[in-house]
Coordinates of C-alpha atoms and ligand atoms in Angstrom, one line a residue:
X1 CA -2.1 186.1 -138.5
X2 CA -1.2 184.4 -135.2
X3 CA -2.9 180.5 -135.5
X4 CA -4.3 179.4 -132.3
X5 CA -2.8 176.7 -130.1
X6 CA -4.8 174.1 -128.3
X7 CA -2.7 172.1 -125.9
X8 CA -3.7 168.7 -123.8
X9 CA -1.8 166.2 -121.7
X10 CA -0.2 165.8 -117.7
X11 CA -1.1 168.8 -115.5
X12 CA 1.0 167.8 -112.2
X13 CA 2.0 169.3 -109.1
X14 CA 6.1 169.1 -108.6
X15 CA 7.2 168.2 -105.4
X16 CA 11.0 168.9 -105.8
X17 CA 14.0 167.7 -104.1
X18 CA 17.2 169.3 -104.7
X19 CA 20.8 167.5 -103.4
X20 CA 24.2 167.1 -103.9
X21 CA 23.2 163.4 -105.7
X22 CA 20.7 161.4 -106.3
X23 CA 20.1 158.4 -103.9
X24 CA 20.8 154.3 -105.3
X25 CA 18.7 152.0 -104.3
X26 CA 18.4 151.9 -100.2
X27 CA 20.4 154.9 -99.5
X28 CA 18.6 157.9 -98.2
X29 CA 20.5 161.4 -98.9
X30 CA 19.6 164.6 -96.7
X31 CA 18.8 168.2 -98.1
X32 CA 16.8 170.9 -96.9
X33 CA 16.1 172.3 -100.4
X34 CA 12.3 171.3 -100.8
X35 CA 9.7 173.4 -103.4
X36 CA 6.6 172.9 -105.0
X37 CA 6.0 174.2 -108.7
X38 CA 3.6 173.2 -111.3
X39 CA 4.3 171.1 -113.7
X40 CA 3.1 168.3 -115.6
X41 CA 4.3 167.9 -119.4
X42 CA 1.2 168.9 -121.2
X43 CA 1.0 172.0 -118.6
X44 CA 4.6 173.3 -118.9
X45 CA 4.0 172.9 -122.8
X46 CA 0.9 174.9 -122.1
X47 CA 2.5 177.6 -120.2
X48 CA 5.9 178.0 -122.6
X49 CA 3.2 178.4 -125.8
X50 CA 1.7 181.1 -124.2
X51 CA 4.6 183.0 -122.3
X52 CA 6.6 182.9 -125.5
X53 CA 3.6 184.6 -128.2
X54 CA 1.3 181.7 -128.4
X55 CA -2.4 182.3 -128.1
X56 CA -3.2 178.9 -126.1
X57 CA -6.2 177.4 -124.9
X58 CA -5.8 174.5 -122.1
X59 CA -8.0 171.1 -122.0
X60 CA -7.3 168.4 -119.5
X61 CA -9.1 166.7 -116.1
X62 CA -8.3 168.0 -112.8
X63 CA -9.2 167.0 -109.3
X64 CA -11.6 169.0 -106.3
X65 CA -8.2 169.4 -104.4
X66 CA -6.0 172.3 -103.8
X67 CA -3.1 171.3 -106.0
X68 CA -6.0 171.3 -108.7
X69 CA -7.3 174.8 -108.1
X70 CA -3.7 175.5 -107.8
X71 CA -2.8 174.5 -111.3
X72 CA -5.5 175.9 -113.1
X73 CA -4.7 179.8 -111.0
X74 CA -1.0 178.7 -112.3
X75 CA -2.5 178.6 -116.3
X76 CA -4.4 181.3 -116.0
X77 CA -1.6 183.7 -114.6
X78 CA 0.2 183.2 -117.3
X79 CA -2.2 183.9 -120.0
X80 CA -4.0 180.4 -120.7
X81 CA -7.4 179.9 -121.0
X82 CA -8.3 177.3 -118.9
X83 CA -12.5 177.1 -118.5
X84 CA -12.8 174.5 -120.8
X85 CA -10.6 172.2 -118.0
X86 CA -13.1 169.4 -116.3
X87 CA -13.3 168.9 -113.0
X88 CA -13.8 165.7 -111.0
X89 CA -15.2 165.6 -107.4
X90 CA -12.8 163.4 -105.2
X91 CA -10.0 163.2 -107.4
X92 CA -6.6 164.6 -106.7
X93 CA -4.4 166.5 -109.3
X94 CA -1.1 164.3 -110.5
X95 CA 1.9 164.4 -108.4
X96 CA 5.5 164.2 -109.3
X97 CA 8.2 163.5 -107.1
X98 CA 11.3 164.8 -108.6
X99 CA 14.8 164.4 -107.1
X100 CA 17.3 166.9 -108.9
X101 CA 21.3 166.8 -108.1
X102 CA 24.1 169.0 -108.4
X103 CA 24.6 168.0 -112.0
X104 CA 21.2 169.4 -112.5
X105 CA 19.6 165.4 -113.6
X106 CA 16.7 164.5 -112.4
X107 CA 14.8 161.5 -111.9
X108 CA 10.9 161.5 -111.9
X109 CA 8.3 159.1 -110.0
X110 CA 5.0 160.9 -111.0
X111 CA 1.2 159.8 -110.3
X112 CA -1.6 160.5 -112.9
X113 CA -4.9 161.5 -110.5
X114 CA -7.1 163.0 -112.2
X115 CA -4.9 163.0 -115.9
X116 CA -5.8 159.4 -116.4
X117 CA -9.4 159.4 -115.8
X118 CA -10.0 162.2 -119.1
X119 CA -11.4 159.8 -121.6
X120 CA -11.6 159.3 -125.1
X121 CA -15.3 159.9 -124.7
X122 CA -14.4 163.1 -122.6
X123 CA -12.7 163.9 -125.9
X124 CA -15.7 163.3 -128.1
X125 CA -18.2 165.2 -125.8
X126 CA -16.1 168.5 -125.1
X127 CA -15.2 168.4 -129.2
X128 CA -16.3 172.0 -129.3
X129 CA -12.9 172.9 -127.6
X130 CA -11.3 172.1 -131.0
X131 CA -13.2 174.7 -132.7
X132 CA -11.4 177.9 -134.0
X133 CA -8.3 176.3 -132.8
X134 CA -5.4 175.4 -135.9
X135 CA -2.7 173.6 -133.5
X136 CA -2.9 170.3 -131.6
X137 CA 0.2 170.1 -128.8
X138 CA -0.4 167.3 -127.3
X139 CA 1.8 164.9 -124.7
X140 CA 1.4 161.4 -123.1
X141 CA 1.0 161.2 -119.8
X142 CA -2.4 160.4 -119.8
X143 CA -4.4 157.6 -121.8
X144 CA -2.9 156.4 -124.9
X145 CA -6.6 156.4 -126.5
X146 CA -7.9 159.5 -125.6
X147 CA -4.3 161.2 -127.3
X148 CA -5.3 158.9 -130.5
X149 CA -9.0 160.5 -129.9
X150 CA -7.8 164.0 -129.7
X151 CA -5.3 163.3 -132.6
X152 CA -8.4 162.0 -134.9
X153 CA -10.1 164.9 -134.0
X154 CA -7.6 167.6 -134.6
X155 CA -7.1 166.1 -137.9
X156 CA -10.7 166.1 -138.8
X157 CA -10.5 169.4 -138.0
X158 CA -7.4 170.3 -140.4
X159 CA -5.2 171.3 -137.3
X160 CA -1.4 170.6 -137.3
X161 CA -0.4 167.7 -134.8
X162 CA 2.4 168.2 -132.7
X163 CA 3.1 165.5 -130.4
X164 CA 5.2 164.6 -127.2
X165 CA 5.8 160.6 -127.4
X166 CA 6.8 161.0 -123.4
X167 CA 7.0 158.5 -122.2
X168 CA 6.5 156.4 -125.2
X169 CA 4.2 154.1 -125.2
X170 CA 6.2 150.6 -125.2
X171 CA 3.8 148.8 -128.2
X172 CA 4.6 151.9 -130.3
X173 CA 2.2 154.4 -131.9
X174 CA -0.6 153.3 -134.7
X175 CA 0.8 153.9 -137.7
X176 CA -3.1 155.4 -138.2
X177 CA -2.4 157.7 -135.9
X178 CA 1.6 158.4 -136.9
X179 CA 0.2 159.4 -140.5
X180 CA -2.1 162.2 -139.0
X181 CA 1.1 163.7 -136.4
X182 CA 3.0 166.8 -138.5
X183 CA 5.8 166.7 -136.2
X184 CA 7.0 164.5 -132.9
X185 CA 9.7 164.9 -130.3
X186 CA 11.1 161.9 -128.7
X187 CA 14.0 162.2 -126.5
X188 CA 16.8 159.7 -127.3
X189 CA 14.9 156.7 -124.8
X190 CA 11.4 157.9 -126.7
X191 CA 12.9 157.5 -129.7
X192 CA 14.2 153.6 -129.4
X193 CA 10.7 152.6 -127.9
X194 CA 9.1 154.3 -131.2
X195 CA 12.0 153.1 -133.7
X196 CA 13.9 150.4 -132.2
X197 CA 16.7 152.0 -133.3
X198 CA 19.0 152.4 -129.7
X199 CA 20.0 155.9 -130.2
X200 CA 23.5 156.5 -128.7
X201 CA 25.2 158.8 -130.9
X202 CA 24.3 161.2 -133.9
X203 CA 24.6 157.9 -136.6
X204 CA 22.1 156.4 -135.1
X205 CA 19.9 159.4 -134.6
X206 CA 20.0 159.6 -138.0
X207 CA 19.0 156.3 -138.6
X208 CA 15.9 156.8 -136.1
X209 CA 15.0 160.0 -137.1
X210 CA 14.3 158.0 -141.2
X211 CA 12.3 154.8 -139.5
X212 CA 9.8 157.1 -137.6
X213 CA 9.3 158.8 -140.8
X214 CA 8.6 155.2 -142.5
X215 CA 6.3 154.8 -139.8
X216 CA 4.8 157.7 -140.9
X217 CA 5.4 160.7 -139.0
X218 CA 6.2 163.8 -141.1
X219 CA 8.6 165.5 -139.3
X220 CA 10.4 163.7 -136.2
X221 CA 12.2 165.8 -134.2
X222 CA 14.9 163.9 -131.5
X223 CA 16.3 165.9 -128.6
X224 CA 19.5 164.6 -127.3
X225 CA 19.8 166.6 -123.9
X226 CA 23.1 168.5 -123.8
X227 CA 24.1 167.2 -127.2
X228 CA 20.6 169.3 -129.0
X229 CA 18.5 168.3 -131.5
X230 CA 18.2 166.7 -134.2
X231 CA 15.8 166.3 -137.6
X232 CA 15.3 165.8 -140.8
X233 CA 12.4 167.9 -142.7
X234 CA 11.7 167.7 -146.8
X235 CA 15.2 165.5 -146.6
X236 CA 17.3 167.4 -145.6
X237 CA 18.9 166.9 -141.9
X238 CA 19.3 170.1 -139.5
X239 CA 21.8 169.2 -136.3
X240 CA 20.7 171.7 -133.7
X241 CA 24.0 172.4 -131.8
X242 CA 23.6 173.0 -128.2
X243 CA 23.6 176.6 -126.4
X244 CA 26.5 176.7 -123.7
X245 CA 24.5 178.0 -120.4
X246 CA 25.1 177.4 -116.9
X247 CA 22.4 174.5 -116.0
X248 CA 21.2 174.1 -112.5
X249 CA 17.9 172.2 -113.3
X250 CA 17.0 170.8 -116.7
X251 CA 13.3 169.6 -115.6
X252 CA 10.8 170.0 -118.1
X253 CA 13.5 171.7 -120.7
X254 CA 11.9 169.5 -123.5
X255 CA 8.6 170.6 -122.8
X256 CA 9.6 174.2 -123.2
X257 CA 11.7 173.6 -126.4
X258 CA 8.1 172.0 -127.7
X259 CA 5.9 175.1 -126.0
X260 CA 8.5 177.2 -127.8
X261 CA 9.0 176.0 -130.8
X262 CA 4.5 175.5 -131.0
X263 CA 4.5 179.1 -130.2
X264 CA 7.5 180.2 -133.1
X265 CA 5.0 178.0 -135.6
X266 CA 1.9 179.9 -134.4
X267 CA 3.4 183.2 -135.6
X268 CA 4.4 181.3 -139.0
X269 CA 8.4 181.3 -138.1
X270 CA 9.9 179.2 -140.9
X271 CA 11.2 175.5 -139.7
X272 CA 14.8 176.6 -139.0
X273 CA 13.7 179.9 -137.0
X274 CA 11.2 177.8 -134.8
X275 CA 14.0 175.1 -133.7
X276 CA 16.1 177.8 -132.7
X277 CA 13.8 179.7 -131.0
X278 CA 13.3 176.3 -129.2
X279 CA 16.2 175.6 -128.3
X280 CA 17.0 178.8 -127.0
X281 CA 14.4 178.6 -124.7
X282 CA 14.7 175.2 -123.4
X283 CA 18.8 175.8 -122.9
X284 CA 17.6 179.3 -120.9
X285 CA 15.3 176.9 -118.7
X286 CA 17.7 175.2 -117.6
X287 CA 19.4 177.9 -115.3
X288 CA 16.1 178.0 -112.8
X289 CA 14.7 175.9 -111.2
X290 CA 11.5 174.4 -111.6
X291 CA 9.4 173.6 -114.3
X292 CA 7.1 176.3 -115.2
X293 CA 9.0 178.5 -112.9
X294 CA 11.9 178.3 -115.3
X295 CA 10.3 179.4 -118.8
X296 CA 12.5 182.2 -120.1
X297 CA 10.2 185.5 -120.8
X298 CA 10.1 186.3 -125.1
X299 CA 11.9 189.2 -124.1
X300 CA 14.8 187.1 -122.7
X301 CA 14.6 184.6 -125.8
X302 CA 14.8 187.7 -128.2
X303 CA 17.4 189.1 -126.5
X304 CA 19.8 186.1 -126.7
X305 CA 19.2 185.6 -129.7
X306 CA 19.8 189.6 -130.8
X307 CA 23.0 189.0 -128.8
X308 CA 24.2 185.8 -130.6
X309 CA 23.6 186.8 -133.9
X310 CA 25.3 190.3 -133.3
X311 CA 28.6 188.4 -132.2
X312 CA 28.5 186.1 -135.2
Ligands
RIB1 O1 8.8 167.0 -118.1 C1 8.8 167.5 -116.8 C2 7.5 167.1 -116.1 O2 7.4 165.7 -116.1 C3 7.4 167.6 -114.7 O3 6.9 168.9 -114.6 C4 6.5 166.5 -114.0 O4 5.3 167.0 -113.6 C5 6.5 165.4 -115.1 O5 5.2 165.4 -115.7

């Protein structure tokens, strides 16, 4: 039976720039490719879980303004239920400025609103929302406490933790809190902050992926951009090799490999199946633009897949 995924973290409003480079310091460059998507890590991860077969339920803070009311419609469309989401008077919804070149890197100034003010005590009072749920995905653009909150209660609940250290935070994660997460995903910079452990190549990968488990993490997952992903489960190591697609915008691609591979473990995928089901989609991403605007439909995951395995 199909668990059911409860997912919490940023809910942002992307205001995208796209040029032939990204400026340095005191240069301005010119383009007149401007859009607005929504975005926000614990939102994309949201929408992915649900496009791709999750059943997904969506808790977070919003604002009274119309990026919020925009966010939530955004959720919604795509099959999340969103009326648990509170709503504060006065407060905007977060904004992210994102600047996107020809190479399709980006580079990400983002303001919390209304993500930051969702409390620990927020947590405790709207604990029903936990109920009937059996996965916690949860990301860290908002209070460090109130993830460790949400975290305590999922656990107390007997849900599986999934978390998404980004951005890390830079005194590390109580190990309290490590012991209760079933799997994380750090990107390569996410990683170091968490391990300390500079990871630069697939050696050293290897060596973070063994100290976050020391620190108590079950499963660490790392992604390494356009190199994959890499992990180590019940000792053994799996080197996720990456897909070979033509990238124009890799925003938010590790927040739909972690949507993607939440919704594979929903329908009780084994390990292997749900990291390739991940990466798939994350790789797919990466030929639209935007960040929710670029999740791959199931049917396009399947059918790459289907296709792959046929010409193996
Ligand atoms: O991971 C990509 C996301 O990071 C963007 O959608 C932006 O909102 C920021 O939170």
């Amino acid at each position: 039976m199909k668990k059911k995924i409860l997912c919490m973290g940023s809910i942002n409003i992307d205001l995208v720039m796209y040029a032939s480079k990204l400026p340095r310091p005191g240069e301005t460059v010119v383009t007149d490719n401007f859009q607005t998507f929504p975005g926000g890590k614990g939102g994309n991860q949201a929408v992915a879980a649900s496009v791709l077969g999750g059943d997904v339920k969506y808790f977070t803070k919003l604002g009274s303004d119309e990026f919020s009311s925009q966010l939530s419609a955004a959720q919604r469309e795509k099959g999340v239920f969103v009326e648990d989401i509170l709503y504060v008077e006065g407060e905007t919804a977060g904004i992210a400025m994102i600047m996107v070149d020809e190479s399709a890197q980006n580079l990400i100034l983002f303001t919390p609103g209304a993500n930051q003010l969702l409390t620990p005590e927020d947590v405790r009072n709207s604990a029903s929302v936990f109920d009937g749920c059996d996965i916690l995905e949860i990301t860290m653009e908002i209070l460090p406490e109130t993830v460790y909150e949400a975290i305590r209660i999922a656990k107390s609940k007997n849900m599986t933790v999934i978390l998404d250290p980004a951005p890390a935070p830079k005194n590390g994660i109580p190990k309290e809190i490590a012991c209760m997460v079933d799997y994380i995903k750090p990107n390569e910079t996410e990683a170091e902050i968490l391990s300390g452990v500079p990871v630069i190549d697939m050696d050293s990968a290897i060596k973070a992926l063994k100290i976050l488990q020391d620190k108590g993490f079950a499963v660490p997952i790392i992604s390494l951009g356009e190199k994959g992903a890499v992990t180590v489960s019940e000792g053994s190591v799996y080197l996720e090799e990456p897909l070979s697609v033509k990238s124009v915008d890799t925003t938010a691609a590790g927040d739909i490999f972690l949507g993607a591979f939440t919704a594979a473990l929903s329908s009780e995928k084994a390990f292997g199946e749900c990291l390739e089901y991940a990466k798939t989609a994350a790789a797919l991403s990466t030929t639209k633009k935007g960040a929710q605007a670029s999740i791959p439909t199931r049917d396009e995951v399947e059918a790459y897949l289907n296709r792959r395995d046929h010409s193996e």
